[in-house]
Amino acid sequence: MKKVIVRLPSDKAASEKIINAASGYFISDFIGPNDNLNEPSLQEFSVASADDIERIRKAVESGAKAVKIETRDWRVIPLENIISLVSGKAVLYAEAKSVEDAVMLEGVLEKGVDGIIISPKSVEELASYVDALGIGRSSVKYSMMEL
């Protein structure tokens, strides 16, 4: 399972409900609505063209240990190129704008990104991400086998 980071909504009550629900799915990584990831040597990129992919390549070659990418429209081919460039050299995070984005980010090249940042606005939306990504399933199966 990829690392899943929850970007909390700005509404404090909704954030508290999401944090409580997430603990039941073994999710423990959260960031605020305007916070950045706390990763050493993290470089962030908005990907809109081949020039942006070139900037990512240069950053990784220059020693970036973590890269966060986001785009208005995930297209599998450019994402495959980015994963190929970064794989084994840096940790790759991507911001999912929807459940469909998260599923795609998890499975590209059968490897996907190392970490997915999701932004549920409600407990119900969190549950949709959990179901689509299979979060917590292996832990639940393991617990049942122990009984």
mmCIF file of N, CA and C in Angstrom:
data_model
loop_
_atom_site.group_PDB
_atom_site.id
_atom_site.type_symbol
_atom_site.label_atom_id
_atom_site.label_comp_id
_atom_site.label_asym_id
_atom_site.label_seq_id
_atom_site.Cartn_x
_atom_site.Cartn_y
_atom_site.Cartn_z
ATOM 1 N N MET A 1 0.830 -1.190 0.000
ATOM 2 C CA MET A 1 0.000 0.000 0.000
ATOM 3 C C MET A 1 0.865 1.240 0.000
ATOM 4 N N LYS A 2 0.500 2.168 -0.798
ATOM 5 C CA LYS A 2 1.199 3.442 -0.860
ATOM 6 C C LYS A 2 0.930 4.226 0.415
ATOM 7 N N LYS A 3 1.821 5.155 0.714
ATOM 8 C CA LYS A 3 1.581 6.055 1.829
ATOM 9 C C LYS A 3 0.440 6.993 1.419
ATOM 10 N N VAL A 4 -0.547 7.119 2.279
ATOM 11 C CA VAL A 4 -1.672 8.003 2.024
ATOM 12 C C VAL A 4 -1.642 9.120 3.058
ATOM 13 N N ILE A 5 -1.647 10.341 2.560
ATOM 14 C CA ILE A 5 -1.624 11.520 3.414
ATOM 15 C C ILE A 5 -2.935 12.261 3.190
ATOM 16 N N VAL A 6 -3.597 12.615 4.269
ATOM 17 C CA VAL A 6 -4.875 13.303 4.168
ATOM 18 C C VAL A 6 -4.658 14.797 4.366
ATOM 19 N N ARG A 7 -5.037 15.573 3.346
ATOM 20 C CA ARG A 7 -5.050 17.029 3.468
ATOM 21 C C ARG A 7 -6.411 17.387 4.059
ATOM 22 N N LEU A 8 -6.380 17.924 5.269
ATOM 23 C CA LEU A 8 -7.617 18.214 5.983
ATOM 24 C C LEU A 8 -8.299 19.470 5.442
ATOM 25 N N PRO A 9 -9.634 19.493 5.512
ATOM 26 C CA PRO A 9 -10.348 20.696 5.073
ATOM 27 C C PRO A 9 -10.166 21.825 6.090
ATOM 28 N N SER A 10 -10.463 23.037 5.690
ATOM 29 C CA SER A 10 -10.296 24.176 6.596
ATOM 30 C C SER A 10 -11.357 24.196 7.698
ATOM 31 N N ASP A 11 -12.482 23.535 7.488
ATOM 32 C CA ASP A 11 -13.524 23.460 8.505
ATOM 33 C C ASP A 11 -13.053 22.548 9.646
ATOM 34 N N LYS A 12 -12.912 23.120 10.840
ATOM 35 C CA LYS A 12 -12.344 22.386 11.974
ATOM 36 C C LYS A 12 -13.191 21.175 12.373
ATOM 37 N N ALA A 13 -14.508 21.323 12.396
ATOM 38 C CA ALA A 13 -15.376 20.206 12.772
ATOM 39 C C ALA A 13 -15.247 19.051 11.773
ATOM 40 N N ALA A 14 -15.228 19.380 10.483
ATOM 41 C CA ALA A 14 -15.061 18.337 9.461
ATOM 42 C C ALA A 14 -13.699 17.672 9.598
ATOM 43 N N SER A 15 -12.657 18.455 9.869
ATOM 44 C CA SER A 15 -11.307 17.898 10.045
ATOM 45 C C SER A 15 -11.268 16.900 11.193
ATOM 46 N N GLU A 16 -11.884 17.249 12.315
ATOM 47 C CA GLU A 16 -11.887 16.347 13.474
ATOM 48 C C GLU A 16 -12.611 15.035 13.158
ATOM 49 N N LYS A 17 -13.727 15.129 12.454
ATOM 50 C CA LYS A 17 -14.461 13.916 12.081
ATOM 51 C C LYS A 17 -13.626 13.041 11.144
ATOM 52 N N ILE A 18 -12.944 13.670 10.199
ATOM 53 C CA ILE A 18 -12.101 12.917 9.254
ATOM 54 C C ILE A 18 -10.944 12.249 9.982
ATOM 55 N N ILE A 19 -10.303 12.958 10.897
ATOM 56 C CA ILE A 19 -9.191 12.370 11.670
ATOM 57 C C ILE A 19 -9.683 11.164 12.458
ATOM 58 N N ASN A 20 -10.821 11.289 13.126
ATOM 59 C CA ASN A 20 -11.372 10.168 13.898
ATOM 60 C C ASN A 20 -11.695 8.981 13.002
ATOM 61 N N ALA A 21 -12.325 9.242 11.859
ATOM 62 C CA ALA A 21 -12.666 8.153 10.938
ATOM 63 C C ALA A 21 -11.410 7.513 10.353
ATOM 64 N N ALA A 22 -10.416 8.326 10.022
ATOM 65 C CA ALA A 22 -9.184 7.825 9.395
ATOM 66 C C ALA A 22 -8.442 6.859 10.305
ATOM 67 N N SER A 23 -8.499 7.087 11.606
ATOM 68 C CA SER A 23 -7.787 6.193 12.519
ATOM 69 C C SER A 23 -8.318 4.769 12.421
ATOM 70 N N GLY A 24 -9.596 4.610 12.093
ATOM 71 C CA GLY A 24 -10.164 3.281 11.906
ATOM 72 C C GLY A 24 -9.652 2.578 10.664
ATOM 73 N N TYR A 25 -9.051 3.331 9.754
ATOM 74 C CA TYR A 25 -8.489 2.771 8.527
ATOM 75 C C TYR A 25 -6.962 2.725 8.565
ATOM 76 N N PHE A 26 -6.398 2.954 9.739
ATOM 77 C CA PHE A 26 -4.944 2.928 9.924
ATOM 78 C C PHE A 26 -4.241 4.043 9.157
ATOM 79 N N ILE A 27 -4.927 5.163 8.946
ATOM 80 C CA ILE A 27 -4.329 6.342 8.330
ATOM 81 C C ILE A 27 -3.896 7.259 9.456
ATOM 82 N N SER A 28 -2.634 7.668 9.434
ATOM 83 C CA SER A 28 -2.132 8.501 10.529
ATOM 84 C C SER A 28 -1.359 9.727 10.064
ATOM 85 N N ASP A 29 -1.337 9.979 8.766
ATOM 86 C CA ASP A 29 -0.597 11.121 8.238
ATOM 87 C C ASP A 29 -1.569 12.188 7.747
ATOM 88 N N PHE A 30 -1.464 13.372 8.336
ATOM 89 C CA PHE A 30 -2.364 14.476 8.021
ATOM 90 C C PHE A 30 -1.574 15.752 7.811
ATOM 91 N N ILE A 31 -2.073 16.605 6.926
ATOM 92 C CA ILE A 31 -1.529 17.952 6.773
ATOM 93 C C ILE A 31 -2.703 18.919 6.692
ATOM 94 N N GLY A 32 -2.445 20.148 7.083
ATOM 95 C CA GLY A 32 -3.482 21.167 7.061
ATOM 96 C C GLY A 32 -3.821 21.580 5.641
ATOM 97 N N PRO A 33 -4.888 22.368 5.498
ATOM 98 C CA PRO A 33 -5.351 22.739 4.156
ATOM 99 C C PRO A 33 -4.327 23.515 3.336
ATOM 100 N N ASN A 34 -3.439 24.234 3.986
ATOM 101 C CA ASN A 34 -2.439 25.024 3.256
ATOM 102 C C ASN A 34 -1.007 24.600 3.568
ATOM 103 N N ASP A 35 -0.848 23.455 4.225
ATOM 104 C CA ASP A 35 0.480 22.997 4.632
ATOM 105 C C ASP A 35 1.185 22.237 3.512
ATOM 106 N N ASN A 36 2.502 22.229 3.612
ATOM 107 C CA ASN A 36 3.335 21.435 2.713
ATOM 108 C C ASN A 36 3.748 20.158 3.426
ATOM 109 N N LEU A 37 4.190 19.188 2.681
ATOM 110 C CA LEU A 37 4.701 17.956 3.276
ATOM 111 C C LEU A 37 5.972 18.265 4.059
ATOM 112 N N ASN A 38 6.153 17.549 5.137
ATOM 113 C CA ASN A 38 7.355 17.717 5.951
ATOM 114 C C ASN A 38 8.368 16.646 5.538
ATOM 115 N N GLU A 39 8.992 16.860 4.414
ATOM 116 C CA GLU A 39 9.970 15.925 3.860
ATOM 117 C C GLU A 39 11.269 16.674 3.609
ATOM 118 N N PRO A 40 12.393 16.098 4.027
ATOM 119 C CA PRO A 40 13.661 16.763 3.736
ATOM 120 C C PRO A 40 13.915 16.830 2.230
ATOM 121 N N SER A 41 14.425 17.924 1.801
ATOM 122 C CA SER A 41 14.805 18.107 0.398
ATOM 123 C C SER A 41 13.629 17.953 -0.568
ATOM 124 N N LEU A 42 12.413 18.252 -0.101
ATOM 125 C CA LEU A 42 11.239 18.152 -0.966
ATOM 126 C C LEU A 42 11.213 19.301 -1.954
ATOM 127 N N GLN A 43 10.947 18.963 -3.210
ATOM 128 C CA GLN A 43 10.730 19.976 -4.231
ATOM 129 C C GLN A 43 9.362 19.736 -4.842
ATOM 130 N N GLU A 44 8.603 20.806 -5.014
ATOM 131 C CA GLU A 44 7.243 20.697 -5.539
ATOM 132 C C GLU A 44 7.171 21.232 -6.955
ATOM 133 N N PHE A 45 6.364 20.534 -7.781
ATOM 134 C CA PHE A 45 6.238 20.914 -9.185
ATOM 135 C C PHE A 45 4.784 20.850 -9.620
ATOM 136 N N SER A 46 4.375 21.838 -10.366
ATOM 137 C CA SER A 46 3.106 21.800 -11.068
ATOM 138 C C SER A 46 3.450 21.394 -12.500
ATOM 139 N N VAL A 47 2.889 20.279 -12.947
ATOM 140 C CA VAL A 47 3.257 19.719 -14.242
ATOM 141 C C VAL A 47 2.216 20.104 -15.290
ATOM 142 N N ALA A 48 2.663 20.871 -16.279
ATOM 143 C CA ALA A 48 1.774 21.286 -17.360
ATOM 144 C C ALA A 48 2.378 21.042 -18.739
ATOM 145 N N SER A 49 3.700 20.745 -18.768
ATOM 146 C CA SER A 49 4.346 20.575 -20.069
ATOM 147 C C SER A 49 5.592 19.704 -19.931
ATOM 148 N N ALA A 50 6.187 19.392 -21.073
ATOM 149 C CA ALA A 50 7.432 18.622 -21.085
ATOM 150 C C ALA A 50 8.551 19.374 -20.377
ATOM 151 N N ASP A 51 8.509 20.704 -20.411
ATOM 152 C CA ASP A 51 9.527 21.507 -19.710
ATOM 153 C C ASP A 51 9.483 21.240 -18.214
ATOM 154 N N ASP A 52 8.295 21.031 -17.676
ATOM 155 C CA ASP A 52 8.160 20.744 -16.245
ATOM 156 C C ASP A 52 8.759 19.384 -15.905
ATOM 157 N N ILE A 53 8.573 18.420 -16.790
ATOM 158 C CA ILE A 53 9.176 17.098 -16.571
ATOM 159 C C ILE A 53 10.696 17.211 -16.597
ATOM 160 N N GLU A 54 11.222 18.039 -17.464
ATOM 161 C CA GLU A 54 12.671 18.282 -17.524
ATOM 162 C C GLU A 54 13.157 18.921 -16.217
ATOM 163 N N ARG A 55 12.381 19.842 -15.654
ATOM 164 C CA ARG A 55 12.756 20.460 -14.373
ATOM 165 C C ARG A 55 12.791 19.415 -13.257
ATOM 166 N N ILE A 56 11.879 18.464 -13.294
ATOM 167 C CA ILE A 56 11.874 17.387 -12.298
ATOM 168 C C ILE A 56 13.126 16.539 -12.448
ATOM 169 N N ARG A 57 13.460 16.181 -13.693
ATOM 170 C CA ARG A 57 14.666 15.378 -13.934
ATOM 171 C C ARG A 57 15.895 16.075 -13.379
ATOM 172 N N LYS A 58 16.028 17.370 -13.644
ATOM 173 C CA LYS A 58 17.186 18.128 -13.150
ATOM 174 C C LYS A 58 17.211 18.178 -11.631
ATOM 175 N N ALA A 59 16.062 18.327 -11.011
ATOM 176 C CA ALA A 59 16.000 18.377 -9.544
ATOM 177 C C ALA A 59 16.455 17.058 -8.930
ATOM 178 N N VAL A 60 15.996 15.948 -9.509
ATOM 179 C CA VAL A 60 16.378 14.635 -8.995
ATOM 180 C C VAL A 60 17.874 14.395 -9.218
ATOM 181 N N GLU A 61 18.371 14.758 -10.376
ATOM 182 C CA GLU A 61 19.807 14.617 -10.645
ATOM 183 C C GLU A 61 20.645 15.487 -9.727
ATOM 184 N N SER A 62 20.068 16.593 -9.265
ATOM 185 C CA SER A 62 20.785 17.508 -8.370
ATOM 186 C C SER A 62 20.645 17.111 -6.906
ATOM 187 N N GLY A 63 19.944 16.012 -6.638
ATOM 188 C CA GLY A 63 19.903 15.503 -5.271
ATOM 189 C C GLY A 63 18.596 15.639 -4.522
ATOM 190 N N ALA A 64 17.522 16.043 -5.170
ATOM 191 C CA ALA A 64 16.228 16.093 -4.480
ATOM 192 C C ALA A 64 15.888 14.695 -3.973
ATOM 193 N N LYS A 65 15.553 14.592 -2.715
ATOM 194 C CA LYS A 65 15.219 13.287 -2.118
ATOM 195 C C LYS A 65 13.725 12.998 -2.158
ATOM 196 N N ALA A 66 12.927 14.044 -2.361
ATOM 197 C CA ALA A 66 11.478 13.879 -2.447
ATOM 198 C C ALA A 66 10.929 14.900 -3.433
ATOM 199 N N VAL A 67 9.954 14.457 -4.213
ATOM 200 C CA VAL A 67 9.329 15.301 -5.234
ATOM 201 C C VAL A 67 7.817 15.187 -5.074
ATOM 202 N N LYS A 68 7.152 16.326 -5.075
ATOM 203 C CA LYS A 68 5.682 16.339 -5.063
ATOM 204 C C LYS A 68 5.216 16.967 -6.360
ATOM 205 N N ILE A 69 4.303 16.259 -7.034
ATOM 206 C CA ILE A 69 3.796 16.769 -8.302
ATOM 207 C C ILE A 69 2.286 16.934 -8.222
ATOM 208 N N GLU A 70 1.792 17.887 -8.987
ATOM 209 C CA GLU A 70 0.355 18.010 -9.201
ATOM 210 C C GLU A 70 0.141 18.633 -10.561
ATOM 211 N N THR A 71 -1.043 18.395 -11.086
ATOM 212 C CA THR A 71 -1.383 18.894 -12.401
ATOM 213 C C THR A 71 -2.887 19.102 -12.476
ATOM 214 N N ARG A 72 -3.309 19.882 -13.422
ATOM 215 C CA ARG A 72 -4.750 20.074 -13.610
ATOM 216 C C ARG A 72 -5.392 18.839 -14.215
ATOM 217 N N ASP A 73 -4.623 18.080 -14.999
ATOM 218 C CA ASP A 73 -5.183 16.936 -15.701
ATOM 219 C C ASP A 73 -4.140 15.828 -15.749
ATOM 220 N N TRP A 74 -4.315 14.779 -14.952
ATOM 221 C CA TRP A 74 -3.374 13.665 -14.972
ATOM 222 C C TRP A 74 -3.540 12.916 -16.275
ATOM 223 N N ARG A 75 -2.442 12.798 -16.983
ATOM 224 C CA ARG A 75 -2.426 11.957 -18.171
ATOM 225 C C ARG A 75 -1.406 10.871 -17.909
ATOM 226 N N VAL A 76 -1.744 9.659 -18.221
ATOM 227 C CA VAL A 76 -0.926 8.517 -17.838
ATOM 228 C C VAL A 76 0.476 8.571 -18.438
ATOM 229 N N ILE A 77 0.611 8.951 -19.699
ATOM 230 C CA ILE A 77 1.939 8.932 -20.330
ATOM 231 C C ILE A 77 2.915 9.881 -19.637
ATOM 232 N N PRO A 78 2.575 11.153 -19.415
ATOM 233 C CA PRO A 78 3.520 12.006 -18.696
ATOM 234 C C PRO A 78 3.812 11.490 -17.284
ATOM 235 N N LEU A 79 2.798 10.933 -16.606
ATOM 236 C CA LEU A 79 3.025 10.399 -15.272
ATOM 237 C C LEU A 79 3.969 9.199 -15.329
ATOM 238 N N GLU A 80 3.819 8.355 -16.339
ATOM 239 C CA GLU A 80 4.755 7.238 -16.518
ATOM 240 C C GLU A 80 6.180 7.761 -16.686
ATOM 241 N N ASN A 81 6.334 8.824 -17.450
ATOM 242 C CA ASN A 81 7.665 9.405 -17.646
ATOM 243 C C ASN A 81 8.238 9.903 -16.327
ATOM 244 N N ILE A 82 7.425 10.558 -15.521
ATOM 245 C CA ILE A 82 7.890 11.084 -14.236
ATOM 246 C C ILE A 82 8.264 9.949 -13.297
ATOM 247 N N ILE A 83 7.425 8.919 -13.227
ATOM 248 C CA ILE A 83 7.730 7.773 -12.362
ATOM 249 C C ILE A 83 9.040 7.125 -12.794
ATOM 250 N N SER A 84 9.249 6.965 -14.082
ATOM 251 C CA SER A 84 10.496 6.374 -14.591
ATOM 252 C C SER A 84 11.708 7.231 -14.217
ATOM 253 N N LEU A 85 11.552 8.538 -14.297
ATOM 254 C CA LEU A 85 12.658 9.446 -13.953
ATOM 255 C C LEU A 85 13.023 9.395 -12.475
ATOM 256 N N VAL A 86 12.016 9.300 -11.628
ATOM 257 C CA VAL A 86 12.208 9.453 -10.186
ATOM 258 C C VAL A 86 12.446 8.122 -9.478
ATOM 259 N N SER A 87 11.894 7.044 -9.998
ATOM 260 C CA SER A 87 11.928 5.738 -9.347
ATOM 261 C C SER A 87 13.330 5.342 -8.886
ATOM 262 N N GLY A 88 13.432 5.023 -7.604
ATOM 263 C CA GLY A 88 14.696 4.593 -7.023
ATOM 264 C C GLY A 88 15.646 5.729 -6.681
ATOM 265 N N LYS A 89 15.295 6.951 -7.064
ATOM 266 C CA LYS A 89 16.169 8.093 -6.813
ATOM 267 C C LYS A 89 15.588 9.057 -5.791
ATOM 268 N N ALA A 90 14.265 9.139 -5.737
ATOM 269 C CA ALA A 90 13.602 10.055 -4.816
ATOM 270 C C ALA A 90 12.215 9.508 -4.508
ATOM 271 N N VAL A 91 11.640 9.969 -3.419
ATOM 272 C CA VAL A 91 10.272 9.615 -3.060
ATOM 273 C C VAL A 91 9.344 10.507 -3.876
ATOM 274 N N LEU A 92 8.341 9.903 -4.512
ATOM 275 C CA LEU A 92 7.431 10.652 -5.377
ATOM 276 C C LEU A 92 6.035 10.724 -4.758
ATOM 277 N N TYR A 93 5.588 11.951 -4.499
ATOM 278 C CA TYR A 93 4.249 12.205 -3.984
ATOM 279 C C TYR A 93 3.434 12.885 -5.074
ATOM 280 N N ALA A 94 2.119 12.613 -5.065
ATOM 281 C CA ALA A 94 1.228 13.283 -6.009
ATOM 282 C C ALA A 94 -0.068 13.627 -5.300
ATOM 283 N N GLU A 95 -0.607 14.759 -5.677
ATOM 284 C CA GLU A 95 -1.860 15.239 -5.104
ATOM 285 C C GLU A 95 -3.015 14.769 -5.981
ATOM 286 N N ALA A 96 -3.941 13.992 -5.381
ATOM 287 C CA ALA A 96 -5.122 13.515 -6.099
ATOM 288 C C ALA A 96 -6.254 14.509 -5.894
ATOM 289 N N LYS A 97 -6.918 14.854 -6.975
ATOM 290 C CA LYS A 97 -8.043 15.781 -6.885
ATOM 291 C C LYS A 97 -9.378 15.049 -6.771
ATOM 292 N N SER A 98 -9.353 13.728 -6.969
ATOM 293 C CA SER A 98 -10.575 12.923 -6.903
ATOM 294 C C SER A 98 -10.197 11.475 -6.581
ATOM 295 N N VAL A 99 -11.214 10.684 -6.282
ATOM 296 C CA VAL A 99 -11.005 9.258 -6.035
ATOM 297 C C VAL A 99 -10.406 8.605 -7.276
ATOM 298 N N GLU A 100 -10.908 8.980 -8.452
ATOM 299 C CA GLU A 100 -10.398 8.411 -9.704
ATOM 300 C C GLU A 100 -8.925 8.734 -9.895
ATOM 301 N N ASP A 101 -8.526 9.970 -9.581
ATOM 302 C CA ASP A 101 -7.109 10.350 -9.648
ATOM 303 C C ASP A 101 -6.277 9.455 -8.735
ATOM 304 N N ALA A 102 -6.742 9.257 -7.515
ATOM 305 C CA ALA A 102 -5.983 8.472 -6.538
ATOM 306 C C ALA A 102 -5.761 7.045 -7.027
ATOM 307 N N VAL A 103 -6.797 6.438 -7.591
ATOM 308 C CA VAL A 103 -6.677 5.066 -8.107
ATOM 309 C C VAL A 103 -5.668 5.023 -9.244
ATOM 310 N N MET A 104 -5.746 5.994 -10.142
ATOM 311 C CA MET A 104 -4.812 6.043 -11.267
ATOM 312 C C MET A 104 -3.376 6.248 -10.760
ATOM 313 N N LEU A 105 -3.190 7.154 -9.794
ATOM 314 C CA LEU A 105 -1.856 7.430 -9.270
ATOM 315 C C LEU A 105 -1.254 6.210 -8.594
ATOM 316 N N GLU A 106 -2.086 5.402 -7.995
ATOM 317 C CA GLU A 106 -1.612 4.203 -7.308
ATOM 318 C C GLU A 106 -1.121 3.130 -8.278
ATOM 319 N N GLY A 107 -1.723 3.062 -9.482
ATOM 320 C CA GLY A 107 -1.451 1.924 -10.345
ATOM 321 C C GLY A 107 -0.635 2.151 -11.592
ATOM 322 N N VAL A 108 -0.219 3.368 -11.886
ATOM 323 C CA VAL A 108 0.534 3.620 -13.120
ATOM 324 C C VAL A 108 1.836 2.815 -13.115
ATOM 325 N N LEU A 109 2.096 2.163 -14.208
ATOM 326 C CA LEU A 109 3.273 1.289 -14.381
ATOM 327 C C LEU A 109 3.317 0.175 -13.340
ATOM 328 N N GLU A 110 2.162 -0.199 -12.810
ATOM 329 C CA GLU A 110 2.043 -1.212 -11.767
ATOM 330 C C GLU A 110 2.837 -0.851 -10.522
ATOM 331 N N LYS A 111 3.384 0.331 -10.480
ATOM 332 C CA LYS A 111 4.150 0.785 -9.326
ATOM 333 C C LYS A 111 3.470 1.984 -8.689
ATOM 334 N N GLY A 112 3.050 2.907 -9.502
ATOM 335 C CA GLY A 112 2.419 4.116 -8.996
ATOM 336 C C GLY A 112 3.400 5.026 -8.289
ATOM 337 N N VAL A 113 2.850 6.039 -7.668
ATOM 338 C CA VAL A 113 3.664 6.979 -6.906
ATOM 339 C C VAL A 113 3.901 6.392 -5.517
ATOM 340 N N ASP A 114 4.848 6.965 -4.775
ATOM 341 C CA ASP A 114 5.148 6.460 -3.433
ATOM 342 C C ASP A 114 4.139 6.930 -2.396
ATOM 343 N N GLY A 115 3.599 8.120 -2.603
ATOM 344 C CA GLY A 115 2.636 8.668 -1.661
ATOM 345 C C GLY A 115 1.549 9.439 -2.387
ATOM 346 N N ILE A 116 0.326 9.279 -1.909
ATOM 347 C CA ILE A 116 -0.820 9.963 -2.507
ATOM 348 C C ILE A 116 -1.418 10.896 -1.466
ATOM 349 N N ILE A 117 -1.600 12.140 -1.849
ATOM 350 C CA ILE A 117 -2.232 13.116 -0.969
ATOM 351 C C ILE A 117 -3.690 13.229 -1.404
ATOM 352 N N ILE A 118 -4.589 12.901 -0.477
ATOM 353 C CA ILE A 118 -6.019 12.994 -0.766
ATOM 354 C C ILE A 118 -6.605 14.145 0.042
ATOM 355 N N SER A 119 -7.709 14.706 -0.436
ATOM 356 C CA SER A 119 -8.320 15.868 0.219
ATOM 357 C C SER A 119 -9.824 15.670 0.399
ATOM 358 N N PRO A 120 -10.207 14.712 1.245
ATOM 359 C CA PRO A 120 -11.642 14.517 1.454
ATOM 360 C C PRO A 120 -12.252 15.688 2.216
ATOM 361 N N LYS A 121 -13.468 16.040 1.845
ATOM 362 C CA LYS A 121 -14.177 17.136 2.517
ATOM 363 C C LYS A 121 -15.121 16.621 3.596
ATOM 364 N N SER A 122 -15.333 15.287 3.602
ATOM 365 C CA SER A 122 -16.252 14.684 4.566
ATOM 366 C C SER A 122 -15.807 13.256 4.874
ATOM 367 N N VAL A 123 -16.402 12.681 5.921
ATOM 368 C CA VAL A 123 -16.130 11.290 6.269
ATOM 369 C C VAL A 123 -16.589 10.374 5.138
ATOM 370 N N GLU A 124 -17.694 10.710 4.501
ATOM 371 C CA GLU A 124 -18.207 9.895 3.393
ATOM 372 C C GLU A 124 -17.230 9.894 2.213
ATOM 373 N N GLU A 125 -16.647 11.043 1.927
ATOM 374 C CA GLU A 125 -15.668 11.110 0.839
ATOM 375 C C GLU A 125 -14.407 10.339 1.213
ATOM 376 N N LEU A 126 -13.989 10.422 2.481
ATOM 377 C CA LEU A 126 -12.849 9.631 2.952
ATOM 378 C C LEU A 126 -13.139 8.146 2.731
ATOM 379 N N ALA A 127 -14.345 7.716 3.063
ATOM 380 C CA ALA A 127 -14.723 6.306 2.879
ATOM 381 C C ALA A 127 -14.637 5.893 1.405
ATOM 382 N N SER A 128 -14.978 6.806 0.503
ATOM 383 C CA SER A 128 -14.864 6.511 -0.935
ATOM 384 C C SER A 128 -13.413 6.275 -1.324
ATOM 385 N N TYR A 129 -12.496 7.122 -0.831
ATOM 386 C CA TYR A 129 -11.066 6.925 -1.098
ATOM 387 C C TYR A 129 -10.605 5.589 -0.513
ATOM 388 N N VAL A 130 -10.981 5.318 0.723
ATOM 389 C CA VAL A 130 -10.574 4.086 1.405
ATOM 390 C C VAL A 130 -11.018 2.867 0.616
ATOM 391 N N ASP A 131 -12.273 2.870 0.180
ATOM 392 C CA ASP A 131 -12.805 1.738 -0.573
ATOM 393 C C ASP A 131 -12.076 1.572 -1.906
ATOM 394 N N ALA A 132 -11.897 2.669 -2.634
ATOM 395 C CA ALA A 132 -11.265 2.603 -3.952
ATOM 396 C C ALA A 132 -9.805 2.174 -3.880
ATOM 397 N N LEU A 133 -9.104 2.615 -2.840
ATOM 398 C CA LEU A 133 -7.675 2.306 -2.711
ATOM 399 C C LEU A 133 -7.407 1.046 -1.898
ATOM 400 N N GLY A 134 -8.429 0.497 -1.270
ATOM 401 C CA GLY A 134 -8.238 -0.709 -0.462
ATOM 402 C C GLY A 134 -7.453 -0.442 0.808
ATOM 403 N N ILE A 135 -7.572 0.751 1.347
ATOM 404 C CA ILE A 135 -6.819 1.123 2.549
ATOM 405 C C ILE A 135 -7.322 0.326 3.743
ATOM 406 N N GLY A 136 -6.381 -0.222 4.498
ATOM 407 C CA GLY A 136 -6.728 -0.932 5.717
ATOM 408 C C GLY A 136 -7.179 -2.365 5.524
ATOM 409 N N ARG A 137 -7.369 -2.800 4.285
ATOM 410 C CA ARG A 137 -7.871 -4.158 4.062
ATOM 411 C C ARG A 137 -6.904 -5.220 4.564
ATOM 412 N N SER A 138 -5.610 -5.071 4.266
ATOM 413 C CA SER A 138 -4.658 -6.101 4.689
ATOM 414 C C SER A 138 -4.563 -6.154 6.201
ATOM 415 N N SER A 139 -4.643 -5.015 6.865
ATOM 416 C CA SER A 139 -4.598 -5.001 8.321
ATOM 417 C C SER A 139 -5.830 -5.683 8.903
ATOM 418 N N VAL A 140 -6.988 -5.457 8.309
ATOM 419 C CA VAL A 140 -8.213 -6.075 8.789
ATOM 420 C C VAL A 140 -8.154 -7.583 8.584
ATOM 421 N N LYS A 141 -7.704 -8.019 7.396
ATOM 422 C CA LYS A 141 -7.594 -9.457 7.145
ATOM 423 C C LYS A 141 -6.630 -10.096 8.134
ATOM 424 N N TYR A 142 -5.520 -9.447 8.401
ATOM 425 C CA TYR A 142 -4.522 -9.982 9.330
ATOM 426 C C TYR A 142 -5.136 -10.130 10.721
ATOM 427 N N SER A 143 -5.864 -9.109 11.156
ATOM 428 C CA SER A 143 -6.487 -9.149 12.469
ATOM 429 C C SER A 143 -7.477 -10.285 12.576
ATOM 430 N N MET A 144 -8.250 -10.529 11.520
ATOM 431 C CA MET A 144 -9.227 -11.604 11.537
ATOM 432 C C MET A 144 -8.544 -12.963 11.589
ATOM 433 N N MET A 145 -7.420 -13.106 10.922
ATOM 434 C CA MET A 145 -6.692 -14.371 10.932
ATOM 435 C C MET A 145 -6.134 -14.651 12.312
ATOM 436 N N GLU A 146 -5.800 -13.621 13.055
ATOM 437 C CA GLU A 146 -5.249 -13.792 14.386
ATOM 438 C C GLU A 146 -6.284 -14.341 15.357
ATOM 439 N N LEU A 147 -7.582 -14.074 15.089
ATOM 440 C CA LEU A 147 -8.638 -14.527 15.984
ATOM 441 C C LEU A 147 -8.715 -16.004 15.890
#
